[in-house]
Coordinates of C-alpha atoms in Angstrom, one line a residue:
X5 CA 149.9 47.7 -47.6
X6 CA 150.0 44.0 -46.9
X7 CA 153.2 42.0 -45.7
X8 CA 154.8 40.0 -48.3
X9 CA 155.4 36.2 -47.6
X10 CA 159.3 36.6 -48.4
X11 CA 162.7 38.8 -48.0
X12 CA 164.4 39.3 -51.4
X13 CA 167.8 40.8 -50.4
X14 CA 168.9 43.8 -53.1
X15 CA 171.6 42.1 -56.0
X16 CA 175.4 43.0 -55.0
X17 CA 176.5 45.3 -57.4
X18 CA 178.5 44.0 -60.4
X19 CA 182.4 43.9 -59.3
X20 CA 181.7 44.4 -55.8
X21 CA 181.1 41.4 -54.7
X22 CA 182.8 41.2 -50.7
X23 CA 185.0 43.6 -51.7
X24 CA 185.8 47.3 -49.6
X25 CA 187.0 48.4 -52.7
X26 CA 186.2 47.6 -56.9
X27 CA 188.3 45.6 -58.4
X28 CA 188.6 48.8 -61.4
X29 CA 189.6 50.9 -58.7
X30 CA 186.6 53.2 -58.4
X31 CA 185.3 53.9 -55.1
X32 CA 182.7 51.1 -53.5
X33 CA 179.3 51.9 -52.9
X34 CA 178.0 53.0 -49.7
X35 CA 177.7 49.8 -47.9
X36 CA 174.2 51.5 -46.2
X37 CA 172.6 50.6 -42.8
X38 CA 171.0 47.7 -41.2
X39 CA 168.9 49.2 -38.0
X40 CA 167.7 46.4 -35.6
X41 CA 164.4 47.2 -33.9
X42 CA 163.5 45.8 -30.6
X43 CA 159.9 46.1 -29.1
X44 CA 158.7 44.9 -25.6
X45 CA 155.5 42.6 -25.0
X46 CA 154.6 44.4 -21.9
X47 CA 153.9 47.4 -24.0
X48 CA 150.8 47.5 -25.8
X49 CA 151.4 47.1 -30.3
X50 CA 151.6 49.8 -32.2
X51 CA 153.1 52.0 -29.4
X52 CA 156.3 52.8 -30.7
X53 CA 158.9 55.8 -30.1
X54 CA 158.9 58.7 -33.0
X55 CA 162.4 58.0 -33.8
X56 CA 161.3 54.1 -34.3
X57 CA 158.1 55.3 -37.2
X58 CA 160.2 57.8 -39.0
X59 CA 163.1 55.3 -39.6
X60 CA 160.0 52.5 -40.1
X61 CA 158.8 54.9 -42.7
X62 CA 162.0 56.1 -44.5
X63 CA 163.2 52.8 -44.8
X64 CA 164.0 50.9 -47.8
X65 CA 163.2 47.5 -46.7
X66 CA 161.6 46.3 -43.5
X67 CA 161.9 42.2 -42.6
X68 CA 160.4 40.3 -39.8
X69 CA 161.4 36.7 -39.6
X70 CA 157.9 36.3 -37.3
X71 CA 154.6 36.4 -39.2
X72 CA 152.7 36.2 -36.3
X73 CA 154.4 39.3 -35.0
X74 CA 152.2 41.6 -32.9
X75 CA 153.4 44.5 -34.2
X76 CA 153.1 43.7 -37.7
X77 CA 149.0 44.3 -38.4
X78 CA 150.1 47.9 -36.6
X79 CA 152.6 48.6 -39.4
X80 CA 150.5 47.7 -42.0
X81 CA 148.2 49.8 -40.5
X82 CA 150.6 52.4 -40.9
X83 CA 151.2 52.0 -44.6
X84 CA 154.6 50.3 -44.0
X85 CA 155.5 47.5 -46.3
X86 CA 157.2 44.8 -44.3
X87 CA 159.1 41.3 -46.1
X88 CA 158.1 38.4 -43.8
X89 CA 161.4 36.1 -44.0
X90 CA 164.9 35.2 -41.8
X91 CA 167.8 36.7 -44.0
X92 CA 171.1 35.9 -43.1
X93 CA 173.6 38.2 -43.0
X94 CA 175.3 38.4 -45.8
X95 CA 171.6 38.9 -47.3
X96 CA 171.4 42.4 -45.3
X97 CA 175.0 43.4 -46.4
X98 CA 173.5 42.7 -50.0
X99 CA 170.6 44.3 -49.2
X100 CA 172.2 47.3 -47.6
X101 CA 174.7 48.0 -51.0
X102 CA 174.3 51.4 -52.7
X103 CA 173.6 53.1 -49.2
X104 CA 169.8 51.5 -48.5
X105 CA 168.6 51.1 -45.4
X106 CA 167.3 47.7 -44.3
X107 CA 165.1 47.3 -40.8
X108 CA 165.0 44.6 -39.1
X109 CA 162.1 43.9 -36.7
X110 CA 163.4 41.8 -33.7
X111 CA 161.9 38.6 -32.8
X112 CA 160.9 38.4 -29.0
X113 CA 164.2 36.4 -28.6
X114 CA 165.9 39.0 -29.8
X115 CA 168.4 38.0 -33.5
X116 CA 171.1 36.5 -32.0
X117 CA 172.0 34.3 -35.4
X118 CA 171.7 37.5 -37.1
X119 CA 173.8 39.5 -35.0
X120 CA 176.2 36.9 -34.2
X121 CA 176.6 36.3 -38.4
X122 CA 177.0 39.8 -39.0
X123 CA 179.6 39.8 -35.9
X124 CA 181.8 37.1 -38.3
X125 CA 181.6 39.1 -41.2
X126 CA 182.3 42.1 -39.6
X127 CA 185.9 40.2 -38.3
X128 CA 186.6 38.9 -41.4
X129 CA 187.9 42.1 -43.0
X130 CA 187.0 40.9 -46.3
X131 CA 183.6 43.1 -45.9
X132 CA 182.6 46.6 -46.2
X133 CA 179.9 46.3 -43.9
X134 CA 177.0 48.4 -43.0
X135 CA 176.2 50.4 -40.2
X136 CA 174.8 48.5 -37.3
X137 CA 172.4 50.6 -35.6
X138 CA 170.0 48.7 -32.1
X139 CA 166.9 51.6 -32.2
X140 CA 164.5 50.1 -29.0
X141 CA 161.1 51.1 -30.5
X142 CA 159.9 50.7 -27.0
X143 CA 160.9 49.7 -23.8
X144 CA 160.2 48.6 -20.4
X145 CA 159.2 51.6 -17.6
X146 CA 160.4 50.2 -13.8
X147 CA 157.7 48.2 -12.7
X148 CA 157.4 46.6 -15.6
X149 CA 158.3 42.8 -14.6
X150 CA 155.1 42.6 -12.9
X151 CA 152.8 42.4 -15.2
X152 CA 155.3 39.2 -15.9
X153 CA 154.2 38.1 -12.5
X154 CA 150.7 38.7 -12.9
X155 CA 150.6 36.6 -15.9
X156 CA 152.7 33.9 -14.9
X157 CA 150.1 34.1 -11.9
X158 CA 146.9 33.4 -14.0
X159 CA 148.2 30.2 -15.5
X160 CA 149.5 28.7 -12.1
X161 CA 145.9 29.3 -11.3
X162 CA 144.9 28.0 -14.0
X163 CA 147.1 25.1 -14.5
X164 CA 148.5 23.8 -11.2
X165 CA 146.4 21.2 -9.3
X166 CA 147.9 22.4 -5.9
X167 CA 147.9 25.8 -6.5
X168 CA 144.0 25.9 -8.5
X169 CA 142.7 24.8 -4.9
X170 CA 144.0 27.2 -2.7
X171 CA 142.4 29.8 -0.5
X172 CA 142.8 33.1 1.1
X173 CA 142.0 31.1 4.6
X174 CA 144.6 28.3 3.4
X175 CA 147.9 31.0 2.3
X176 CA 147.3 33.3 5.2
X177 CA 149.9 31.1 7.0
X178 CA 152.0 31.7 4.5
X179 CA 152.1 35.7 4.4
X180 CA 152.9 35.5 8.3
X181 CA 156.0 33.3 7.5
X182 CA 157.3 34.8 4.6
X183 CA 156.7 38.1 6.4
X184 CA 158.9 36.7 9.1
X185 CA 161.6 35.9 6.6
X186 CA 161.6 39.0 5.0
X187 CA 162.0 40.6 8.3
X188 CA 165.1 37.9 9.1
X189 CA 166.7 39.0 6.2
X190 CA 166.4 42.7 6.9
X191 CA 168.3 42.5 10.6
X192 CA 170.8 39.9 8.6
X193 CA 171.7 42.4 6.3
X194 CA 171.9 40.0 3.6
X195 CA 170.9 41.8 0.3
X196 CA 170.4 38.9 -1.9
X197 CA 168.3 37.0 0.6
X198 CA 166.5 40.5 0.8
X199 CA 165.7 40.5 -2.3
X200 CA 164.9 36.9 -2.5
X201 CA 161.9 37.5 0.6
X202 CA 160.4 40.5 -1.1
X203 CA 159.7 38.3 -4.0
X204 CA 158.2 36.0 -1.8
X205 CA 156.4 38.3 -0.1
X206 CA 154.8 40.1 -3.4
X207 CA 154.2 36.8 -4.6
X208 CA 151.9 36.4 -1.6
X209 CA 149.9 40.1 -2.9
X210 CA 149.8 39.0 -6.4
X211 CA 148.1 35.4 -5.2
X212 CA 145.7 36.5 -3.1
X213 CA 144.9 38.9 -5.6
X214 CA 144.3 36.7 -8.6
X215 CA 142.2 34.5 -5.7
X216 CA 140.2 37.7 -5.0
X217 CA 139.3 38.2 -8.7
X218 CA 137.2 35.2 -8.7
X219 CA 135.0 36.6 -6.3
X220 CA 133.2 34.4 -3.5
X221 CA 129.8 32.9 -5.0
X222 CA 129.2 30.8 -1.7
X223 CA 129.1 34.4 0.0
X224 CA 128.6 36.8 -2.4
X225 CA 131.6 38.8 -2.2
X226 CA 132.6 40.9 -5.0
X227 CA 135.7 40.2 -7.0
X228 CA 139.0 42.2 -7.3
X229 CA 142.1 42.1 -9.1
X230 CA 145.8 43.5 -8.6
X231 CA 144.7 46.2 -10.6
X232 CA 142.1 47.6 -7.9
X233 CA 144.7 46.9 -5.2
X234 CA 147.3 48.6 -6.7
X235 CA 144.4 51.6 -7.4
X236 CA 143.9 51.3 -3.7
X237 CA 147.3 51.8 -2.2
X238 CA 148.1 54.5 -5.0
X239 CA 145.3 56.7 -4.0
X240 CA 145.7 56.2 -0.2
X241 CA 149.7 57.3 -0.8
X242 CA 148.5 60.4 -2.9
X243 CA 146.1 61.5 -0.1
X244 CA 148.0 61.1 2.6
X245 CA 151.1 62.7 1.2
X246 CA 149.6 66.6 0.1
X247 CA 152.6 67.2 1.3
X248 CA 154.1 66.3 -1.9
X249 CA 151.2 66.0 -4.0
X250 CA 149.2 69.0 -2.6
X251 CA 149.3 72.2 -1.2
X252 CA 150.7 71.4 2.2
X253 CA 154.3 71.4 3.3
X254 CA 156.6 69.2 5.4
X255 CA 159.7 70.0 6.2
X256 CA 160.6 67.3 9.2
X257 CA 159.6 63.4 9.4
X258 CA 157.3 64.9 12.3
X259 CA 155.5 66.7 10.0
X260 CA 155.1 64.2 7.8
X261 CA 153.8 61.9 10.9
X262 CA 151.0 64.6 11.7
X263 CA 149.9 64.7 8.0
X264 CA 149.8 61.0 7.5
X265 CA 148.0 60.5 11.0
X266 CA 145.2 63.8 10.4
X267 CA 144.3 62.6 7.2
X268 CA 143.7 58.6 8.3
X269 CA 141.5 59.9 11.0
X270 CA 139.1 61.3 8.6
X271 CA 139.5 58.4 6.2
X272 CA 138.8 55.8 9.0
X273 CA 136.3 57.9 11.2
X274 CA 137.3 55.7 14.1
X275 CA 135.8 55.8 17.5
X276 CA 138.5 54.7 19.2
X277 CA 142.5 54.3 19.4
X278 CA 142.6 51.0 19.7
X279 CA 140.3 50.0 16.2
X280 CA 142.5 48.4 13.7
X281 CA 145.4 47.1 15.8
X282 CA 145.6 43.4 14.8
X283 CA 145.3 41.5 17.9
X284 CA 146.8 38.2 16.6
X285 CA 150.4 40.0 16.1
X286 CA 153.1 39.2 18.4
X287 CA 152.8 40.3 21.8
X288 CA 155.6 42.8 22.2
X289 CA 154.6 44.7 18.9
X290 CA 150.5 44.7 20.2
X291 CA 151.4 46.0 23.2
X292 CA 154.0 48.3 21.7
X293 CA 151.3 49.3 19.0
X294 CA 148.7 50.3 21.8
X295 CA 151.1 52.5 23.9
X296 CA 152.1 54.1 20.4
X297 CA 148.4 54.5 19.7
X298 CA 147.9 56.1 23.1
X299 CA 150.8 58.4 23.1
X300 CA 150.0 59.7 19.7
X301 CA 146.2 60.6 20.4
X302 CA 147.1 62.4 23.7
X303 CA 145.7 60.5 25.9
X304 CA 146.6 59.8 29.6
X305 CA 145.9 56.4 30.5
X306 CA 147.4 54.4 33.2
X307 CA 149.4 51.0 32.6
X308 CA 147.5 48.0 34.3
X309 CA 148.7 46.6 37.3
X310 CA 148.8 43.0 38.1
X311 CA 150.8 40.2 39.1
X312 CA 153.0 38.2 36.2
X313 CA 155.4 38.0 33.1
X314 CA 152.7 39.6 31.1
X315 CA 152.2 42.7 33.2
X316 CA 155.9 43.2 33.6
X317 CA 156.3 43.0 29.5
X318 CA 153.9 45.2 29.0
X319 CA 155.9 47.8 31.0
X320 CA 159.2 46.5 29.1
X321 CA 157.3 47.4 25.9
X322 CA 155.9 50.5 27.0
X323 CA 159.5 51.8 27.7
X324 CA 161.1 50.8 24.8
X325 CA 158.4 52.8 23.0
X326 CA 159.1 55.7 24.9
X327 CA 162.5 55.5 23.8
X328 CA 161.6 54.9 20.1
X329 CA 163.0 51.5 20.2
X330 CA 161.3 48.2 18.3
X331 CA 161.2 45.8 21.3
X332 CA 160.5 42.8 19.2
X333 CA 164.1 43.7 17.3
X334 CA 165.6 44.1 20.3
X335 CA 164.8 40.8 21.7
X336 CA 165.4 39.2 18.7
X337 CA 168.8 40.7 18.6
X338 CA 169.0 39.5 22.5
X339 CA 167.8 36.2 21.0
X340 CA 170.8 35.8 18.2
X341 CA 173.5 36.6 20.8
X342 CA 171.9 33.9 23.0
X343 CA 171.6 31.6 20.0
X344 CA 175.6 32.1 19.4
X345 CA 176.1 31.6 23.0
X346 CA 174.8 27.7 22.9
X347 CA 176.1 27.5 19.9
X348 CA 179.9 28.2 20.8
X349 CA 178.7 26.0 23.9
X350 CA 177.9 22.8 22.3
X351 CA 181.4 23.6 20.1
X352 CA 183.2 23.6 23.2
X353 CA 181.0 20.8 25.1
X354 CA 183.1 17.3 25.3
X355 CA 182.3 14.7 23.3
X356 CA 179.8 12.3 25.5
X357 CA 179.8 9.6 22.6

């Protein structure tokens, strides 16, 4: 059944007119139901709960103020008769009399004129009003604000002159700062800036992502989107946790460790330790990451000797490692403490003007 282009609202009933009660005395009518259905965009149309079709289908009346409505070719689809209009309120308290049942399908905005009417009428006391009933036909799952991201994503692309032009070689600065300030925020233990950097710091995925899914023409390189990355991380979590998703048990963070670290070696096939340690990371953490790398595959190889600050961190950071401490945290907190020194110095320094 087709839409129609209009809401006719049921007649009040003769004598009952705003009234709880008749004016002979006899009992009002049942004042019905108005049920408010809200949708989300991120979920696909026509995906709605069971509860959400039966009440659909059962209905009396079903209005949409939005023709364009994504949902509505799915409920014609579905047989389901639906009044394309914007009633106000006291059209679905008309509607409602004699105990019908009048769904309303929610705007993206939500119907905060019709809600915030109904709201008076309801105060005004003069009104036998319906039930109200919010049924959410479907919903977001957690994660769901990304595909926001995503989208917002493409137009920036699409649309900004600044960001249209940029490249993978042009943002990598970028990641390394933001990565920074995420880590800043972590040993401040300020939640809100926390939250803050890990939106930076996803923003920087989702870009280089939506860069990526143009592909390279000048080199040939294939193109990806967040989707494959996403695929990519998901199934390299699932394999190297069969601990919870196979057969294998872990019981200790150790055991987890020898899971995770068996089942990279026979993804990567490496030939040595040393392959895929960035070498453009700090100092401290290469250092630290090599010594980790050693220690973990067994081996027994001698620190280098030689003359200078770089030889003696390289001991520094091949202690702290030994003692499971993050030498780049540790000299950062070393670094704060100094920073509040010279800071409480300069307080306390007179006044040379």
């Amino acid at each position: 059944m087709n839409a129609t282009s209009s809401f006719d609202g049921a007649p009040t009933a003769p004598g009952h007119e705003g009234d709880p009660a008749a004016a002979d005395g006899t009992a009002a009518p049942d004042p019905g139901r108005v049920v408010l259905l809200t949708t989300s965009h991120r979920v696909a149309p026509g995906l709605l709960s069971w509860p959400a079709w039966q009440v659909l289908r059962d209905a009396d009346q079903v209005v949409c103020a939005d023709g364009t409505h994504p949902q509505l070719p799915y409920l014609r689809d579905a047989g389901v008769t639906v009044d394309e209009g914007a009633p106000t309120a006291q059209d679905l308290v008309d509607a409602c009399a004699g105990g019908r049942t009048v769904v309303v399908v929610a705007t993206g905005e939500g119907e905060p004129r019709l809600t915030d009417g109904l709201a008076r009428l309801a105060g005004s006391g003069r009104i036998r009003m319906p039930d109200l009933e919010l049924l959410p036909a479907s919903y977001d799952l957690p994660g769901a604000r990304l595909l926001d991201l995503v989208q917002v994503m493409d137009r920036i692309r699409a649309e900004c002159p600044w960001s249209s032009r940029q490249t993978h070689e042009g943002l990598a600065k970028y990641g390394i700062e933001e990565a920074y300030e995420l880590v800043e925020a972590i040993e401040a233990g300020d939640r809100d800036e926390l939250r803050e950097e890990l939106g930076d710091v996803l923003l920087q995925v989702v870009f280089h992502a939506r860069i990526a899914q143009e592909g390279r023409p000048e080199d040939g390189s294939e193109p990806f989107s967040i989707d494959d990355v996403a695929g990519g991380i998901v199934a390299k979590l699932i394999h190297r946790h069969p601990h919870v998703f196979g057969e294998e048990t872990a019981t200790t963070p150790e055991e987890v460790k020898e899971h995770w670290l068996r089942t990279k070696a026979v993804e990567k096939q490496r030939s040595s330790v040393t392959e895929g340690v960035p070498l453009g990371q700090p100092g401290l953490a290469l250092a630290t990451k090599l010594v980790s790398r050693v220690r973990t595959a067994g081996l027994d190889v001698e620190l280098p000797r030689g003359e200078g600050v770089g030889y003696e961190l390289l001991a520094v950071a091949a202690r702290a490692e030994a003692e499971g401490v993050d030498p780049e945290a540790a000299l950062r907190a070393a670094a704060r403490a100094y920073r509040d020194a010279i800071r409480t110095a300069e307080g306390s320094a007179p006044d040379t003007d």
